[in-house]
PDB file of C-alpha atoms in Angstrom:
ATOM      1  CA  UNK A   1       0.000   0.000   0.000  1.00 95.00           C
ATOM      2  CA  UNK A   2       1.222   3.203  -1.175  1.00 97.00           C
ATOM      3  CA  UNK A   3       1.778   5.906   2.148  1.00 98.00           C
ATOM      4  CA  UNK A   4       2.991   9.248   2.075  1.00 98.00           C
ATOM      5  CA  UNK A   5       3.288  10.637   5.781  1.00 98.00           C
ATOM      6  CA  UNK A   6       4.738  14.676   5.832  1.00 98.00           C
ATOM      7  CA  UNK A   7       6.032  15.591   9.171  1.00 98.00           C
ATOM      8  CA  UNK A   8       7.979  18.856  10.437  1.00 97.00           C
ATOM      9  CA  UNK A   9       4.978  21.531  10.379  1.00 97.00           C
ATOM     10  CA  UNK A  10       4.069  24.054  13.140  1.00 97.00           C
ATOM     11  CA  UNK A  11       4.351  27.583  14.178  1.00 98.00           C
ATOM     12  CA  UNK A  12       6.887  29.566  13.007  1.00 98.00           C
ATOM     13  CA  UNK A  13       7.281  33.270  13.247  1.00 98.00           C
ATOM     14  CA  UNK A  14       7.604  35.671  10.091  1.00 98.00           C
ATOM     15  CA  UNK A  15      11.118  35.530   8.421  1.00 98.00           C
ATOM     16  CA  UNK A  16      12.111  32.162   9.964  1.00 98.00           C
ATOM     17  CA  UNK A  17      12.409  29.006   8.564  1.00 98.00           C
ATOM     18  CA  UNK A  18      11.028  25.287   8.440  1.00 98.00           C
ATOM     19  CA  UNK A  19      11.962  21.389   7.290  1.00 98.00           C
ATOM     20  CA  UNK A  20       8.857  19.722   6.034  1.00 98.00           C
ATOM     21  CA  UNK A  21       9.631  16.081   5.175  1.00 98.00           C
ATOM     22  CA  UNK A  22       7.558  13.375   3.562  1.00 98.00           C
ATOM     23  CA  UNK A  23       8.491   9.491   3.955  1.00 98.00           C
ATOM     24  CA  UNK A  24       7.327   7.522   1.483  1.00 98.00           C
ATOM     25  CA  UNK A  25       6.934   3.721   1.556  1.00 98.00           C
ATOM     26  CA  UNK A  26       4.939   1.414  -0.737  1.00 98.00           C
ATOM     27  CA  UNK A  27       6.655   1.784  -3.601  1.00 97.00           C
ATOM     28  CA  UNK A  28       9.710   2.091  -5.667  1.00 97.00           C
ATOM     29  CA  UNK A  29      10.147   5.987  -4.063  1.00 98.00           C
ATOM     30  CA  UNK A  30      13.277   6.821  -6.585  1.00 97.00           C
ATOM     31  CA  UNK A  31      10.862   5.777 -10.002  1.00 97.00           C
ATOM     32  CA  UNK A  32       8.290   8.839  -9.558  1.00 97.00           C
ATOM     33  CA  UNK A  33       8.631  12.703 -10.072  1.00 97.00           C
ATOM     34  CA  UNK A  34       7.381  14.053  -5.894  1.00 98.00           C
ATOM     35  CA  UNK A  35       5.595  17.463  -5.461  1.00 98.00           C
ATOM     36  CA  UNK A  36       4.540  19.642  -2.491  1.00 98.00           C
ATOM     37  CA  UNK A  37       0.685  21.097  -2.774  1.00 98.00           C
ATOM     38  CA  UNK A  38      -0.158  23.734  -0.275  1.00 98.00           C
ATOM     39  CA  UNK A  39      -3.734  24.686   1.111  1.00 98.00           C
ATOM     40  CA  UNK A  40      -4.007  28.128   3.269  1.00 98.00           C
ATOM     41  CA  UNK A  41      -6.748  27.670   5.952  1.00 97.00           C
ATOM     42  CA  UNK A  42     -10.171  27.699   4.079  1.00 96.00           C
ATOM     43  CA  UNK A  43      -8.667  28.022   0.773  1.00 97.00           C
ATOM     44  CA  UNK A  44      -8.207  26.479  -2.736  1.00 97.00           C
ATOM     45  CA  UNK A  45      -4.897  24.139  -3.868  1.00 98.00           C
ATOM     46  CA  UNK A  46      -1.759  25.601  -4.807  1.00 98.00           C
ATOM     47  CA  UNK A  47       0.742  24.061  -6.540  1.00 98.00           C
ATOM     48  CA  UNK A  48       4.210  24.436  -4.202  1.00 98.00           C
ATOM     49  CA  UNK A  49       7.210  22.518  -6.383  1.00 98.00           C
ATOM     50  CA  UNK A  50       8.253  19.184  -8.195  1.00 97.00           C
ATOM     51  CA  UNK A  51      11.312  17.463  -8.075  1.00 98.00           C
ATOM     52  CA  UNK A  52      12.370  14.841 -11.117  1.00 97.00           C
ATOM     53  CA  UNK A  53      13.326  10.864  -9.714  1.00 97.00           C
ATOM     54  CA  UNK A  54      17.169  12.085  -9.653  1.00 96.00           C
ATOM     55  CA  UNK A  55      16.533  15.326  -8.583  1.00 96.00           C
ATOM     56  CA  UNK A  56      18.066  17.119 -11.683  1.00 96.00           C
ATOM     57  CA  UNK A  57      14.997  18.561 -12.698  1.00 97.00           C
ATOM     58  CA  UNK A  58      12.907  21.093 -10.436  1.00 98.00           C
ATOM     59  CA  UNK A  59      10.385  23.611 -10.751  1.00 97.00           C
ATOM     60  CA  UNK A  60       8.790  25.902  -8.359  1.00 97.00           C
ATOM     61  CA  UNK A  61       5.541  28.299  -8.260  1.00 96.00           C
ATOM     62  CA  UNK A  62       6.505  31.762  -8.297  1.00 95.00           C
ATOM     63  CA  UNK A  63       5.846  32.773  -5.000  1.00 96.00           C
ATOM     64  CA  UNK A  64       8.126  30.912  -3.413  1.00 97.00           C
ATOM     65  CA  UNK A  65      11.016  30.886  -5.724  1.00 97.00           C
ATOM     66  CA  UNK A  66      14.304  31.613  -4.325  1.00 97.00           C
ATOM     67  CA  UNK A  67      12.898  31.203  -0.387  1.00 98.00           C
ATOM     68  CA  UNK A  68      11.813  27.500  -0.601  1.00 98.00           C
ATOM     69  CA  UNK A  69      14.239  24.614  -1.770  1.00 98.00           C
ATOM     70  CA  UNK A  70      12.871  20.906  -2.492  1.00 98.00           C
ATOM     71  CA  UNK A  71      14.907  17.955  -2.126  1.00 98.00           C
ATOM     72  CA  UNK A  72      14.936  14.470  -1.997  1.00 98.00           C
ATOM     73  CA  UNK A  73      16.790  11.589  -0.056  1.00 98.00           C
ATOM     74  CA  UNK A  74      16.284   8.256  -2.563  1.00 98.00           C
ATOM     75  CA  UNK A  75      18.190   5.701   0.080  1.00 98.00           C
ATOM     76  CA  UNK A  76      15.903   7.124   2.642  1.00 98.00           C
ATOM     77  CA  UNK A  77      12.722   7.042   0.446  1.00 98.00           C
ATOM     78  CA  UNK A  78      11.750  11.041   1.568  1.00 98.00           C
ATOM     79  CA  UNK A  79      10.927  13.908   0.481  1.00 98.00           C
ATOM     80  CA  UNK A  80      11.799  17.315   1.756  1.00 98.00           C
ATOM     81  CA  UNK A  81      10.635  21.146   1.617  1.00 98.00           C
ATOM     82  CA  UNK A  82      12.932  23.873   2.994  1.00 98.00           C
ATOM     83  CA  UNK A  83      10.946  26.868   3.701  1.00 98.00           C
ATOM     84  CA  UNK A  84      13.052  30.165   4.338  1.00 98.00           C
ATOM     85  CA  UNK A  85      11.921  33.702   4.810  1.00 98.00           C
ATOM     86  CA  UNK A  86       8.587  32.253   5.748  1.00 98.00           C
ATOM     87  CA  UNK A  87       5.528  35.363   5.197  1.00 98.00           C
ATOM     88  CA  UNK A  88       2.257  35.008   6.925  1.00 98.00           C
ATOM     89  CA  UNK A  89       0.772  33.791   3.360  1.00 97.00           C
ATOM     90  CA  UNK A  90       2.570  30.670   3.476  1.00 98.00           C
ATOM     91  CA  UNK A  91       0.204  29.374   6.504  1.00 98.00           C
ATOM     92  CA  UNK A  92      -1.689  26.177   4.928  1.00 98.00           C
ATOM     93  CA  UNK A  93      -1.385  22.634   5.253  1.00 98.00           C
ATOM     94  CA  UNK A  94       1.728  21.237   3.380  1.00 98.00           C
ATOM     95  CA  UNK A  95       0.713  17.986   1.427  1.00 98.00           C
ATOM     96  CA  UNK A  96       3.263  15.701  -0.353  1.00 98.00           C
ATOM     97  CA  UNK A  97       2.112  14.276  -3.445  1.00 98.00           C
ATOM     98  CA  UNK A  98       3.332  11.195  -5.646  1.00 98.00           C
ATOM     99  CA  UNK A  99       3.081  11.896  -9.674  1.00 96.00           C
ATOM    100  CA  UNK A 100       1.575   9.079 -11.578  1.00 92.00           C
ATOM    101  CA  UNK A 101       3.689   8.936 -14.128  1.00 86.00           C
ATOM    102  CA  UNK A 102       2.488  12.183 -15.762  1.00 89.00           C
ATOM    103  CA  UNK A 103       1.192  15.637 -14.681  1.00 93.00           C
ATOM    104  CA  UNK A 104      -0.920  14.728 -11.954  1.00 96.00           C
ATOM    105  CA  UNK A 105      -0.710  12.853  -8.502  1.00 96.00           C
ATOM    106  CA  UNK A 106      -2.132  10.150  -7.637  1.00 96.00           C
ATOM    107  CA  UNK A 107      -1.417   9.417  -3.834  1.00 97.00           C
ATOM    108  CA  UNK A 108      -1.723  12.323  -1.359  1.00 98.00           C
ATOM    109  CA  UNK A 109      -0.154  12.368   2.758  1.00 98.00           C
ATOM    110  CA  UNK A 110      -2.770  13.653   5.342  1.00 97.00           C
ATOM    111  CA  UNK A 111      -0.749  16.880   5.129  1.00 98.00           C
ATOM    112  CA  UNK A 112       1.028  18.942   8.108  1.00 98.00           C
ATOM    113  CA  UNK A 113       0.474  22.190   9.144  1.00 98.00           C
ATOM    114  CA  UNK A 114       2.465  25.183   9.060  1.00 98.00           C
ATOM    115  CA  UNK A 115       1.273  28.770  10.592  1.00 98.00           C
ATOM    116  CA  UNK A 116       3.507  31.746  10.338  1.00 98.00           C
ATOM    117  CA  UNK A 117       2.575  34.262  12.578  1.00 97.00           C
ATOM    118  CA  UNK A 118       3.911  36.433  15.442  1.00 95.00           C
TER     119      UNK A 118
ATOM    120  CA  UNK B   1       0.375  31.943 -13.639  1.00 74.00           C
ATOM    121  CA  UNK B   2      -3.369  32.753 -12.395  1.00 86.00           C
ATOM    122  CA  UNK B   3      -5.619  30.027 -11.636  1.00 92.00           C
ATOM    123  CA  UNK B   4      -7.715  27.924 -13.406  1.00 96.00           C
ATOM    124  CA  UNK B   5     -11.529  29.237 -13.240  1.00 97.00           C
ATOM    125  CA  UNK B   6     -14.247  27.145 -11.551  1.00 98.00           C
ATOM    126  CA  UNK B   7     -17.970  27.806 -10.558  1.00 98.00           C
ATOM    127  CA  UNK B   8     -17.622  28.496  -6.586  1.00 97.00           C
ATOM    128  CA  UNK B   9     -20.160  26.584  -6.348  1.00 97.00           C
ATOM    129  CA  UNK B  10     -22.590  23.690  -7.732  1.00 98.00           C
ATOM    130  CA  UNK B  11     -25.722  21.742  -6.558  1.00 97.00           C
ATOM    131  CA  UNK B  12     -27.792  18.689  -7.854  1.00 96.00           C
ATOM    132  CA  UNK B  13     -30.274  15.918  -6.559  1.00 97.00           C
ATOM    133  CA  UNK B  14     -29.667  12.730  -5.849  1.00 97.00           C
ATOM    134  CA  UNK B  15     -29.792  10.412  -9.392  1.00 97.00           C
ATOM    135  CA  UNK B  16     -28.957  13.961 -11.242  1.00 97.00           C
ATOM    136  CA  UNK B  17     -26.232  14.471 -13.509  1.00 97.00           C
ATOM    137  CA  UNK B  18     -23.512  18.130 -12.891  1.00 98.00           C
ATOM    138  CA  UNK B  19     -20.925  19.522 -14.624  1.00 98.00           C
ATOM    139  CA  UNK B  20     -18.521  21.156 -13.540  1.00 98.00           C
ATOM    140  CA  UNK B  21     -16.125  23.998 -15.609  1.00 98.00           C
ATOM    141  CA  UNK B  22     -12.210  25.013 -15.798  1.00 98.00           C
ATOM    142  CA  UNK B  23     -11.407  27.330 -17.914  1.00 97.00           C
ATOM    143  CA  UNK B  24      -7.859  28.315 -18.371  1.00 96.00           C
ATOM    144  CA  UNK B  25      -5.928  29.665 -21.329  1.00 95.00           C
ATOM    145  CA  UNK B  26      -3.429  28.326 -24.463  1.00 92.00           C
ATOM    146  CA  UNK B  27      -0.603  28.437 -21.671  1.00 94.00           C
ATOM    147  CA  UNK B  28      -2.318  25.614 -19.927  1.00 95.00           C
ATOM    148  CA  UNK B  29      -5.667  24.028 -20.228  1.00 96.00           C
ATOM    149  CA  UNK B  30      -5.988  24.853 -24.672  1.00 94.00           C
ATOM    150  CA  UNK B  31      -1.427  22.987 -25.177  1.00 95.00           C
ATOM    151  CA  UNK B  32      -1.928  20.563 -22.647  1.00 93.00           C
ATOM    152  CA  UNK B  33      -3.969  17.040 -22.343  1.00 95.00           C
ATOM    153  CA  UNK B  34      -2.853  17.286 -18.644  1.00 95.00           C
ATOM    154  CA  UNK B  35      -5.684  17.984 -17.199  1.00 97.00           C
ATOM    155  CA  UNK B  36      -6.865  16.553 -13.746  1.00 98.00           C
ATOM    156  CA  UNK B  37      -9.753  16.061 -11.282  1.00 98.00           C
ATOM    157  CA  UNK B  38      -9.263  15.652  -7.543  1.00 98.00           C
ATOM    158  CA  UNK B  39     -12.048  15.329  -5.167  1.00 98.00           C
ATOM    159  CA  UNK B  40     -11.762  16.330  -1.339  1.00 98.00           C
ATOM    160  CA  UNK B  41     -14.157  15.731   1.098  1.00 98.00           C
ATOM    161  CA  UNK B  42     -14.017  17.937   4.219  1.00 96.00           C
ATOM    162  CA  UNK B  43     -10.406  17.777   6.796  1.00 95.00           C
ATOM    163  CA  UNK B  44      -9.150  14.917   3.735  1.00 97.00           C
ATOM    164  CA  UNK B  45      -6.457  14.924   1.593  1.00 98.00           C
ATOM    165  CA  UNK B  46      -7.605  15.240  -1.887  1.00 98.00           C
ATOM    166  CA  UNK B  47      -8.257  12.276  -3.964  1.00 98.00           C
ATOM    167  CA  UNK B  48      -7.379  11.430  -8.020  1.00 98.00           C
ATOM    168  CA  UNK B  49     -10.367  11.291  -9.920  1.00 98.00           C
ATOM    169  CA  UNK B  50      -9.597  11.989 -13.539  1.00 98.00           C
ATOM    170  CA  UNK B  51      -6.046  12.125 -14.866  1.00 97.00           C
ATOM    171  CA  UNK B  52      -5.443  13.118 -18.402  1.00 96.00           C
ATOM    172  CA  UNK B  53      -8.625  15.218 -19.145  1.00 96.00           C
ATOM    173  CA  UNK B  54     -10.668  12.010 -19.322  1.00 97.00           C
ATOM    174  CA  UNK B  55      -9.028   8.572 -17.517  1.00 97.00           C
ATOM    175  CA  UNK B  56     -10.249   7.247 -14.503  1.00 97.00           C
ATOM    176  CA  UNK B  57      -7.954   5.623 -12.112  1.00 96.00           C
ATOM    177  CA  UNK B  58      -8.612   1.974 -10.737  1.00 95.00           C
ATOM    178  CA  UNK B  59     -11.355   2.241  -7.977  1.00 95.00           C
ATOM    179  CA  UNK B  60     -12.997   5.136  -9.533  1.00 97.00           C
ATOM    180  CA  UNK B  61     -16.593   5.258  -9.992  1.00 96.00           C
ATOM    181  CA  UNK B  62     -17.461   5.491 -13.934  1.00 96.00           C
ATOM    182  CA  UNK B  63     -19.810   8.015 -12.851  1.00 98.00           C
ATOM    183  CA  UNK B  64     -16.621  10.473 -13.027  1.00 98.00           C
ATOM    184  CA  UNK B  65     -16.217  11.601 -16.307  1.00 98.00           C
ATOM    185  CA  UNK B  66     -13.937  13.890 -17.857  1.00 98.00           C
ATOM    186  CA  UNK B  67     -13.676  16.344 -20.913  1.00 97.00           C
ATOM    187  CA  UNK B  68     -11.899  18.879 -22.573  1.00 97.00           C
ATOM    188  CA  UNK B  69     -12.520  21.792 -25.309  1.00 96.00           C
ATOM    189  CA  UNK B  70     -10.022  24.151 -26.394  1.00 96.00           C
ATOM    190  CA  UNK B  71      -9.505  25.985 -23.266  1.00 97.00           C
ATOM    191  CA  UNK B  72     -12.332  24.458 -20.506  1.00 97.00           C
ATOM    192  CA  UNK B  73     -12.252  21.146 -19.719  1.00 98.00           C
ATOM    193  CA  UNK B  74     -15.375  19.373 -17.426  1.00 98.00           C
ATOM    194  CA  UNK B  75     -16.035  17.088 -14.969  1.00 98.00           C
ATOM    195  CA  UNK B  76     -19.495  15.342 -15.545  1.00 98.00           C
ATOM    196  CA  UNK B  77     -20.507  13.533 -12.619  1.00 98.00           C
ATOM    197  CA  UNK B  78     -23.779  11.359 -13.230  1.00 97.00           C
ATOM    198  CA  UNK B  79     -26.394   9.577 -11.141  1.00 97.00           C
ATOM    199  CA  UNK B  80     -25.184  11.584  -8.126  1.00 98.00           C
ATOM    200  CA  UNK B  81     -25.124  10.140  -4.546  1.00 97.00           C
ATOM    201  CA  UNK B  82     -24.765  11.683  -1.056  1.00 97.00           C
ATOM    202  CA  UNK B  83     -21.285  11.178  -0.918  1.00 97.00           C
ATOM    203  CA  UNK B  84     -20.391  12.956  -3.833  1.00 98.00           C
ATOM    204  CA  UNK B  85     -20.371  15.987  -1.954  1.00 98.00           C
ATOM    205  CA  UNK B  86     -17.220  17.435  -1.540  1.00 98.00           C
ATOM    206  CA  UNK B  87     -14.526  19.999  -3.014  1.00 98.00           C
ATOM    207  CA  UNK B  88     -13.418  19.338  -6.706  1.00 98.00           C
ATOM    208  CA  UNK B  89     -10.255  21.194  -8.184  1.00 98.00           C
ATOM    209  CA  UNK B  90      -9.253  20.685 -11.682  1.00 98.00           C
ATOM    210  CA  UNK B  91      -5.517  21.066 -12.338  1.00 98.00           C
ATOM    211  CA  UNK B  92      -3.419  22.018 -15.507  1.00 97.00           C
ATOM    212  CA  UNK B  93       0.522  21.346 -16.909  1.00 96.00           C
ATOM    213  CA  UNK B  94       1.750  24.582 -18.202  1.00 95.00           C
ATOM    214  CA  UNK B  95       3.431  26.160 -20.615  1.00 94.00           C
ATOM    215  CA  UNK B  96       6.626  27.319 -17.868  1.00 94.00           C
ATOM    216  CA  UNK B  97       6.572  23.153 -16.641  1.00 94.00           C
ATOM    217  CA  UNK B  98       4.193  23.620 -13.485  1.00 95.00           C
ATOM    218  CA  UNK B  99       0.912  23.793 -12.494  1.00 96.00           C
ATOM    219  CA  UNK B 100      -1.525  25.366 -12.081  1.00 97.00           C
ATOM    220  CA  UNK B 101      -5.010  24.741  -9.977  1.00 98.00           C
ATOM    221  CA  UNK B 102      -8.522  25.797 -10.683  1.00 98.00           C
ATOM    222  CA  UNK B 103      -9.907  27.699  -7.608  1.00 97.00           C
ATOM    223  CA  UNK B 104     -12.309  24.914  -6.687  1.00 97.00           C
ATOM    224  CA  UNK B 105     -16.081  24.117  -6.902  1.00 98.00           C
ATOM    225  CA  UNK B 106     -18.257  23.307  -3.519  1.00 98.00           C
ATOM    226  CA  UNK B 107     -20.639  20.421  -4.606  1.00 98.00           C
ATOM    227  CA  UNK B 108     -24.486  20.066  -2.638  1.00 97.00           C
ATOM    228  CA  UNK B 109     -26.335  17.199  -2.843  1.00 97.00           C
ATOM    229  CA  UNK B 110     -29.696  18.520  -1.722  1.00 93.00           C
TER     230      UNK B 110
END
């Protein structure tokens, strides 16, 4: 069975930073493109950032370009989001996402939360 | 990149057919058949529905049905049931390799 279980949210005050991670198990984790998908409280998806199987290939939403960094660990079957300069925007509930093999996921985590605020 | 534009909202009765909209642009929805459908019921993680503008994955009712025309693809869901009710987002591939979500539609089964 395919699980995706994020870890590392909470509350963080404006301009600090964060480690999300997402462990993966059920599959061949180094075969499939990863992505982060954000919700803010109330609100629609967002599309965070992808990361290719050997991470040479990345992309990132606008918004968060230059302050947020994805990675990923193969051996340790995890994903990870590196949130810097964190704004009071970025409050939502980080979910890791598996790609299916093309542009869309198909297995979701339960997602963590982060809340930036003072 | 804005979002993809949905109907806030929709509403049908039970055994009813809906459709829901997303309309985006030749950047993303009118280049792309990337288009997909998750559903997400209330405190859940969203679900796959459609991937592709019109494949369902395994599990998935064939009641979910998918469509797409130059720059708004649908979701058509038919003989609707109680449980149905939920948040749908469509999503898009772009042009500038990510993606892009529709703002969401708030299904009622009344």
């Amino acid at each position: 069975e395919v699980q995706l279980v994020e870890s590392g949210g909470g509350l963080v005050q404006p301009g600090g930073s964060l480690r999300l991670s997402c462990a993966g198990s059920g599959f061949t984790f180094s075969s499939y493109w990863m992505s982060w998908v954000r919700q803010a409280p109330g609100k629609g998806l967002q599309w965070v950032a992808n990361i290719k199987q050997d991470a040479g290939d990345i992309h990132y939403v606008g918004s968060v370009k230059g302050r947020f960094t994805i990675s990923r660990d193969n051996a340790k079957s995890s994903l990870y989001l590196q949130m810097n300069s964190l704004r009071p925007e970025d409050t939502a509930v980080y979910y890791c996402a598996r790609e299916g093999g093309g542009h869309y996921s198909d297995y979701w985590g339960q997602g963590t939360l982060v809340t930036v605020s003072s | 990149q804005s979002a993809l534009t949905q109907p806030a909202s929709v509403s049908g009765s039970p055994g009813q057919s809906i459709t829901i909209s997303c309309t985006g642009t030749s950047s993303d929805v009118g280049v792309y058949n990337s288009v997909s459908w998750y559903q997400q019921h209330p405190g859940k993680a969203p679900k796959l529905i459609i991937w592709d503008v019109s494949n369902r994955p395994s599990g998935v009712s064939n009641r979910f049905s998918g469509s797409k025309s130059g720059n708004t693809a649908s979701l058509t869901i038919s003989g609707l049931q109680a449980e149905d009710e939920a948040d749908y987002y469509c999503c898009s591939y772009t042009t500038i390799r990510t993606w892009v979500f529709g703002g969401g539609t708030k299904l009622t089964v009344l």
